[in-house]
PDB file of C-alpha atoms in Angstrom:
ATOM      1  CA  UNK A 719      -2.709  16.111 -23.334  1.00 78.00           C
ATOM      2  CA  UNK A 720      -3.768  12.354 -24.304  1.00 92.00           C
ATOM      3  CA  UNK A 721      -4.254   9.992 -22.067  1.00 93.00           C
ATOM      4  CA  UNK A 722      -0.208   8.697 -22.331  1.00 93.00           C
ATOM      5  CA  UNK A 723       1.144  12.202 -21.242  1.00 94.00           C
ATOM      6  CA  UNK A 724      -1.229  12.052 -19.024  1.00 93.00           C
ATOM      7  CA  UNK A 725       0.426   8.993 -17.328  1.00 94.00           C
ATOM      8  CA  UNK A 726       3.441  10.130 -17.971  1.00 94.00           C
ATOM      9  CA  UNK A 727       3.158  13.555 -16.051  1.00 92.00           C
ATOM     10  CA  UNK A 728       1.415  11.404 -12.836  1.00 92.00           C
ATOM     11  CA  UNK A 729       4.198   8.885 -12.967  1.00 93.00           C
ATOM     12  CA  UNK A 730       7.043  11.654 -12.616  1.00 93.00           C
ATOM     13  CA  UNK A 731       5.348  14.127 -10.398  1.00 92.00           C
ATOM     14  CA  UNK A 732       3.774  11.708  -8.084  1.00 92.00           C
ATOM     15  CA  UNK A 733       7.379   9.242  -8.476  1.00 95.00           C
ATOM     16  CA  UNK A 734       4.952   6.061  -8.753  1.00 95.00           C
ATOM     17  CA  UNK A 735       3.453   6.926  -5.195  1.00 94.00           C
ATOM     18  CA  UNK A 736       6.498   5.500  -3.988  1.00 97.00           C
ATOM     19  CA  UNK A 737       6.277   7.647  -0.308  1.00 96.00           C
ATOM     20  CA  UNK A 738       2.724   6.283   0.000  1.00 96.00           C
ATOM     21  CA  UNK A 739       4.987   3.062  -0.002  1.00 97.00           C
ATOM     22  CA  UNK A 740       7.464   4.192   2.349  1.00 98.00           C
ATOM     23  CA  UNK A 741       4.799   5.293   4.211  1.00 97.00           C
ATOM     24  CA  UNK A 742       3.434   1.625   4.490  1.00 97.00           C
ATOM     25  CA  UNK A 743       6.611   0.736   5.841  1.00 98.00           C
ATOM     26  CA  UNK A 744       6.178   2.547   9.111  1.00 98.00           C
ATOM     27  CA  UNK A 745       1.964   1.218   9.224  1.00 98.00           C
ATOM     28  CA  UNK A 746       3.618  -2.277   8.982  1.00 98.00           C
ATOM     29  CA  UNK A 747       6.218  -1.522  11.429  1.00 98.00           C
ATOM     30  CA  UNK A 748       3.527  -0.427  14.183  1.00 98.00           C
ATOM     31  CA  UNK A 749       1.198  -3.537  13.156  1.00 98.00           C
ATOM     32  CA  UNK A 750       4.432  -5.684  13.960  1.00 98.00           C
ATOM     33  CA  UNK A 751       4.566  -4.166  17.152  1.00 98.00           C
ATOM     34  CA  UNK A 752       0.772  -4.392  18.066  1.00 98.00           C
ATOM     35  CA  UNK A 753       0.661  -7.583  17.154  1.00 98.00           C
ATOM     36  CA  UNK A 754       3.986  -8.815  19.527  1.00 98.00           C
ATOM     37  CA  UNK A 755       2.105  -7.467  22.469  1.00 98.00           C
ATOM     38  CA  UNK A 756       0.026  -9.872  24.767  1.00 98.00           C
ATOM     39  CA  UNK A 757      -3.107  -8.290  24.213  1.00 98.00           C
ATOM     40  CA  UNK A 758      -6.011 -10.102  23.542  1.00 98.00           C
ATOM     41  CA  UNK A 759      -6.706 -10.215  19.609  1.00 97.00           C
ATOM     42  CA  UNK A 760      -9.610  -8.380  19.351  1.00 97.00           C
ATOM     43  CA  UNK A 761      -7.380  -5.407  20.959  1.00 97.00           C
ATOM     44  CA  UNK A 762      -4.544  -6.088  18.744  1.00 97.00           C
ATOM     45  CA  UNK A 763      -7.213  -6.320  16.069  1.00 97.00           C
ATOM     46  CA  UNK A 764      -8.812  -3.078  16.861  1.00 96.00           C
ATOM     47  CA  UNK A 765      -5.211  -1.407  17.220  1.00 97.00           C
ATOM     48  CA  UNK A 766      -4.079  -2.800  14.144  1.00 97.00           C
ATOM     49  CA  UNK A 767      -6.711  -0.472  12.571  1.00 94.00           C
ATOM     50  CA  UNK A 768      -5.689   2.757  14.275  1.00 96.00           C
ATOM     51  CA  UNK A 769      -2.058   1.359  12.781  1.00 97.00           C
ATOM     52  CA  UNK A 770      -3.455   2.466   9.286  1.00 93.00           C
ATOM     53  CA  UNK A 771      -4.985   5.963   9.903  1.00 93.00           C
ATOM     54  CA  UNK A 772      -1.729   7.823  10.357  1.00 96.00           C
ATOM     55  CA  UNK A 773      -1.038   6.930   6.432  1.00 93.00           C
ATOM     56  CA  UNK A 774      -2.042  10.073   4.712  1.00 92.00           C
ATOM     57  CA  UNK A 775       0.064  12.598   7.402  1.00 95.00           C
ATOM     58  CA  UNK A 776       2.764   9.962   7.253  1.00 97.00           C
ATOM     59  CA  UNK A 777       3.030   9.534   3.501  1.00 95.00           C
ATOM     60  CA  UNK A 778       2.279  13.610   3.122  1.00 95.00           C
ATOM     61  CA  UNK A 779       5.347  14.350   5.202  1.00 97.00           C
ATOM     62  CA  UNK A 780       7.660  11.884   3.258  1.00 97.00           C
ATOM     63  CA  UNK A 781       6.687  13.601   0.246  1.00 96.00           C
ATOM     64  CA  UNK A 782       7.719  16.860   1.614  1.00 96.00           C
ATOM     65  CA  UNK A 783      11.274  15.193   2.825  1.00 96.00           C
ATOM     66  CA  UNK A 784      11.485  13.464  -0.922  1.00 95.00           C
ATOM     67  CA  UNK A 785      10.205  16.857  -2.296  1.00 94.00           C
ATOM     68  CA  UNK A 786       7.040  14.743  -4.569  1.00 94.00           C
ATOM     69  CA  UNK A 787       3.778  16.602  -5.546  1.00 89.00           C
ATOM     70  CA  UNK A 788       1.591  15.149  -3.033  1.00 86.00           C
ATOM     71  CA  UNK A 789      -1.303  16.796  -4.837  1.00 82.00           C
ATOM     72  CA  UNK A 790      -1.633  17.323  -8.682  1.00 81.00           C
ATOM     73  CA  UNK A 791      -5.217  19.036  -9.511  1.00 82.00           C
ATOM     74  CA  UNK A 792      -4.122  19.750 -13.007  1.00 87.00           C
ATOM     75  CA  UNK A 793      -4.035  16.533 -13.838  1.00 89.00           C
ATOM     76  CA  UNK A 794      -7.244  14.376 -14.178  1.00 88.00           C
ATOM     77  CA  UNK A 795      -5.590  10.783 -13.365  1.00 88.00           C
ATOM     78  CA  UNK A 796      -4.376  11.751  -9.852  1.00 84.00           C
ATOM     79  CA  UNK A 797      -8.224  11.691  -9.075  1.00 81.00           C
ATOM     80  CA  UNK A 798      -8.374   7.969 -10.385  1.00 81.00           C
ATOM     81  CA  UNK A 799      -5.218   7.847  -8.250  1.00 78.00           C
ATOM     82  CA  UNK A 800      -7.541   8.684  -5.236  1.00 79.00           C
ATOM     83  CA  UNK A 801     -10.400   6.879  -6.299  1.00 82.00           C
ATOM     84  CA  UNK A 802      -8.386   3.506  -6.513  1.00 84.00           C
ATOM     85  CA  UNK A 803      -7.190   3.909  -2.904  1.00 82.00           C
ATOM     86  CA  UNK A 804     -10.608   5.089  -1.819  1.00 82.00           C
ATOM     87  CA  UNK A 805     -11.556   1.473  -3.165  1.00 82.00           C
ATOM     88  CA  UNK A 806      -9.984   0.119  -0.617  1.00 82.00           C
ATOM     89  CA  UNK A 807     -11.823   1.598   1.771  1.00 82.00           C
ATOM     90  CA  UNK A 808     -15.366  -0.518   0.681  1.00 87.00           C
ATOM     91  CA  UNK A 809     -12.810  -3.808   0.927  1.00 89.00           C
ATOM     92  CA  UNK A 810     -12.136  -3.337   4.440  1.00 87.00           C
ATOM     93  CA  UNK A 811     -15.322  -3.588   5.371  1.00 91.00           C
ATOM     94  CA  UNK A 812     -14.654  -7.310   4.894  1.00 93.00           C
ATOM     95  CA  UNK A 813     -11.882  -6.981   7.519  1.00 93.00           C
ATOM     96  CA  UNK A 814     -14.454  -5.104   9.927  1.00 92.00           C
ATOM     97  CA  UNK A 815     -16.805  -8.576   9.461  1.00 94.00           C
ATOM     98  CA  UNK A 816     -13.895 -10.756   9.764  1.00 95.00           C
ATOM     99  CA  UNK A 817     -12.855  -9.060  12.666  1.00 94.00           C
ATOM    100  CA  UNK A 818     -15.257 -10.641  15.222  1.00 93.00           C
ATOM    101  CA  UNK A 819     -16.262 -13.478  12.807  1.00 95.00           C
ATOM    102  CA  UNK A 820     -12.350 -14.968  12.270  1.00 96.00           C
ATOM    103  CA  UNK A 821     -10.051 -12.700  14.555  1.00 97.00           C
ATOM    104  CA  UNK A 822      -6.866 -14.080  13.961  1.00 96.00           C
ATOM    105  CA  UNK A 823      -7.298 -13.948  10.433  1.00 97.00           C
ATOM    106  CA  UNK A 824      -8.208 -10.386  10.229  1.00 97.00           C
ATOM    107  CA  UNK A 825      -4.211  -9.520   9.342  1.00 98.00           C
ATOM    108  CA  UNK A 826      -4.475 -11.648   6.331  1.00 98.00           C
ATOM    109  CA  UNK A 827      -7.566 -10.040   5.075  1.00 97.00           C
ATOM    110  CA  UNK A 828      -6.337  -6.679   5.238  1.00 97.00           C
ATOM    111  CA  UNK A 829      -2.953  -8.007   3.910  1.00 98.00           C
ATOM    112  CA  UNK A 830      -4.650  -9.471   0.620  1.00 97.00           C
ATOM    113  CA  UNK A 831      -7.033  -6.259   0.625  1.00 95.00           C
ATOM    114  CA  UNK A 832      -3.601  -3.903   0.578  1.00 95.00           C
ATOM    115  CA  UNK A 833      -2.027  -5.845  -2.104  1.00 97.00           C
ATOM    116  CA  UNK A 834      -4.873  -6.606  -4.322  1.00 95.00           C
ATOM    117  CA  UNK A 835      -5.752  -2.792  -4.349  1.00 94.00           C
ATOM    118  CA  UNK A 836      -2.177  -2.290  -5.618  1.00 96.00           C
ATOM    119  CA  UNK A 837      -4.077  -3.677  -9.380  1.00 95.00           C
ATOM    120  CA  UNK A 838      -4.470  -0.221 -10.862  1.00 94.00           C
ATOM    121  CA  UNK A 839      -1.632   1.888  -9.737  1.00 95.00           C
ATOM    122  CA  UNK A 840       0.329  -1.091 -12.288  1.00 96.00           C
ATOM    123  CA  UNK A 841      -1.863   0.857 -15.333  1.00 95.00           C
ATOM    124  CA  UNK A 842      -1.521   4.351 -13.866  1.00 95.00           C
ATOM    125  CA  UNK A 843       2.169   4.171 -13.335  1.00 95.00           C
ATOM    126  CA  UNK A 844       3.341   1.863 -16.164  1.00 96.00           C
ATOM    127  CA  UNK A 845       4.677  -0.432 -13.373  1.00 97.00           C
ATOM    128  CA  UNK A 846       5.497  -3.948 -12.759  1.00 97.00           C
ATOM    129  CA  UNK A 847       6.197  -3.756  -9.294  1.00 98.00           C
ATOM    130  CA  UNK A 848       2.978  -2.978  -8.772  1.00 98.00           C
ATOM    131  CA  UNK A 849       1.546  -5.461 -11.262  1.00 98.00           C
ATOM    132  CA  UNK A 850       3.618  -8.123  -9.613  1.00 98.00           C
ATOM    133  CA  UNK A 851       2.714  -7.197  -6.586  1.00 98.00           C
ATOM    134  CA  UNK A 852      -0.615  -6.885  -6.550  1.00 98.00           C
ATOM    135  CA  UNK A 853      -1.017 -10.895  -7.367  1.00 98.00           C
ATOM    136  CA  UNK A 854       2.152 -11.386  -5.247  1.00 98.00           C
ATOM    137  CA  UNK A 855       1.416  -9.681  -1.928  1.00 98.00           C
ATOM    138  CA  UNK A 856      -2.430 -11.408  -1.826  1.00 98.00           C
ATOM    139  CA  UNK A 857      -1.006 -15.124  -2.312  1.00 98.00           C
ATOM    140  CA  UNK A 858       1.683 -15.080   0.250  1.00 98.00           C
ATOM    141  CA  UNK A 859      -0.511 -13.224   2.790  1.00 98.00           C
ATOM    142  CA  UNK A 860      -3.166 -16.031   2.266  1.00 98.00           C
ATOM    143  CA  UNK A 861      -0.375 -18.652   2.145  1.00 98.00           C
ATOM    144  CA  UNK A 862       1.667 -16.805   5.454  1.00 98.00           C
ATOM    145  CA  UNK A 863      -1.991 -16.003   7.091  1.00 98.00           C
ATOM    146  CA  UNK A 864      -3.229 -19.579   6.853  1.00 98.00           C
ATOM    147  CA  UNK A 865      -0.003 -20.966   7.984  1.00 98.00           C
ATOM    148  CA  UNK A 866       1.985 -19.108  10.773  1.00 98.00           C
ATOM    149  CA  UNK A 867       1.068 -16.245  13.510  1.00 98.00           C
ATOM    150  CA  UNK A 868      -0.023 -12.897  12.780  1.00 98.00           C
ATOM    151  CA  UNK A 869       3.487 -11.545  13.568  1.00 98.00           C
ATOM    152  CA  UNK A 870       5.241 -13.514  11.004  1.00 98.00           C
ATOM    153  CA  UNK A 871       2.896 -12.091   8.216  1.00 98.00           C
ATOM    154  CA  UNK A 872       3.285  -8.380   9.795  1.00 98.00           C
ATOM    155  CA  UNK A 873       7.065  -9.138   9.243  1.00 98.00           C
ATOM    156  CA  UNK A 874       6.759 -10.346   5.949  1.00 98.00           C
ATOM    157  CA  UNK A 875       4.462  -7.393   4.777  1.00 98.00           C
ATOM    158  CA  UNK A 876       7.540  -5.358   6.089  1.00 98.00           C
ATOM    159  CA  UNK A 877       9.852  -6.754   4.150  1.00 98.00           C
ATOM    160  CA  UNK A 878       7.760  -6.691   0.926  1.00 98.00           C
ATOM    161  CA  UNK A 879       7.258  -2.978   1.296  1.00 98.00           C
ATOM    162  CA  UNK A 880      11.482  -2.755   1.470  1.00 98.00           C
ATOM    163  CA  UNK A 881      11.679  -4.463  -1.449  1.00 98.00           C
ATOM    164  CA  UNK A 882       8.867  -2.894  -3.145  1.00 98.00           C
ATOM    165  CA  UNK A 883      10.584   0.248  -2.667  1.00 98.00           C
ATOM    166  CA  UNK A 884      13.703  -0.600  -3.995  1.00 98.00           C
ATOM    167  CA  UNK A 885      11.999  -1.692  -6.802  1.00 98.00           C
ATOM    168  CA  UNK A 886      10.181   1.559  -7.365  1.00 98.00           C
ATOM    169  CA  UNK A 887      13.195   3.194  -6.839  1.00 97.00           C
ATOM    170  CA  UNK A 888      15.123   1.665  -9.818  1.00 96.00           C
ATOM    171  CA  UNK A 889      11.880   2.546 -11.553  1.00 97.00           C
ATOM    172  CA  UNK A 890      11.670   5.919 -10.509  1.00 96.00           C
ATOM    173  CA  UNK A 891      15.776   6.206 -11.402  1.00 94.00           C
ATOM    174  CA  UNK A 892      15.362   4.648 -14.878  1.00 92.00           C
ATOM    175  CA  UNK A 893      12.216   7.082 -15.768  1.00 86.00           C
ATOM    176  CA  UNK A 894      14.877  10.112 -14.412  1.00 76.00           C
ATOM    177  CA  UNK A 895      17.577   8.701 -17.699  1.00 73.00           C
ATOM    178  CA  UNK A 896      14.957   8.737 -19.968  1.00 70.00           C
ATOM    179  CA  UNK A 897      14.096  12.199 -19.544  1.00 59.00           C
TER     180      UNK A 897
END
């Protein structure tokens, strides 16, 4: 296969990554709620990153429910698919210095790191959303962040992910008419 099938069979058996998405939804969610407690913020700061480990169980289970291969080893580019979310992982170690250094602007950091690591999934699946995003999701954070409480960007992160989604939906749908 060349490199375009190669796409092309990630984008329809992985459906854009679009439960890793969903899954997002529910890490958001739970941020949300951590940060509307009283706490002090270095708890809701050190909560807010137990928020994020449930995302591989939570986004493997929503792929069973919406029947996606959560796992392709047959094909090469769902390792780059790995290796741009394990990318990630060497940005938040920003967030770990920010989180003593600035701690109520730890949300925003990880917010920006989330959505600029969205970059390369926009090659791999052929998809604006996550083009758009990925410059999107970085400027509001820094823009929400700066200018209101952590909740407020937790809720706006929410509804980004809803409509990010949707979005992937219709892309998802219009790759199923093509076929």
């Amino acid at each position: 296969m060349n490199l375009e099938q190669l796409k092309k069979d990630c984008i329809k058996k992985q459906k854009k990554g679009i439960h890793f998405i969903l899954a997002s939804i529910v890490i958001w969610t739970m941020v949300l709620m951590v940060q509307l407690t009283s706490f002090p913020i270095l708890t809701k700061n050190l909560l807010t990153f137990c928020c994020t480990a449930p995302l591989l169980p939570i986004s493997f289970l929503i792929s069973k429910i919406l029947k996606i291969q959560f796992q392709d080893k047959s094909n090469p580019l769902n390792n780059l698919g790995i290796l741009f979310s394990a990318n990630q992982m060497i940005y938040l170690l920003i967030a770990m210095w920010v989180y003593p250094t600035l701690p109520d602007k730890m949300l925003m950091v990880i917010a920006m790191i989330f959505g600029a690591h969205l970059l390369p999934y926009g090659w791999l699946y052929n998809s604006k959303s996550y083009m758009a995003l990925s410059i999107i999701i970085p400027i509001l954070s820094l823009i929400v962040g700066l200018n209101f409480a952590s909740y407020i960007l937790a809720m706006m992160m929410i509804v980004i992910e809803i409509i990010f989604s949707v979005l992937l939906l219709f892309e998802n749908k219009k790759i199923g008419n093509n076929s």
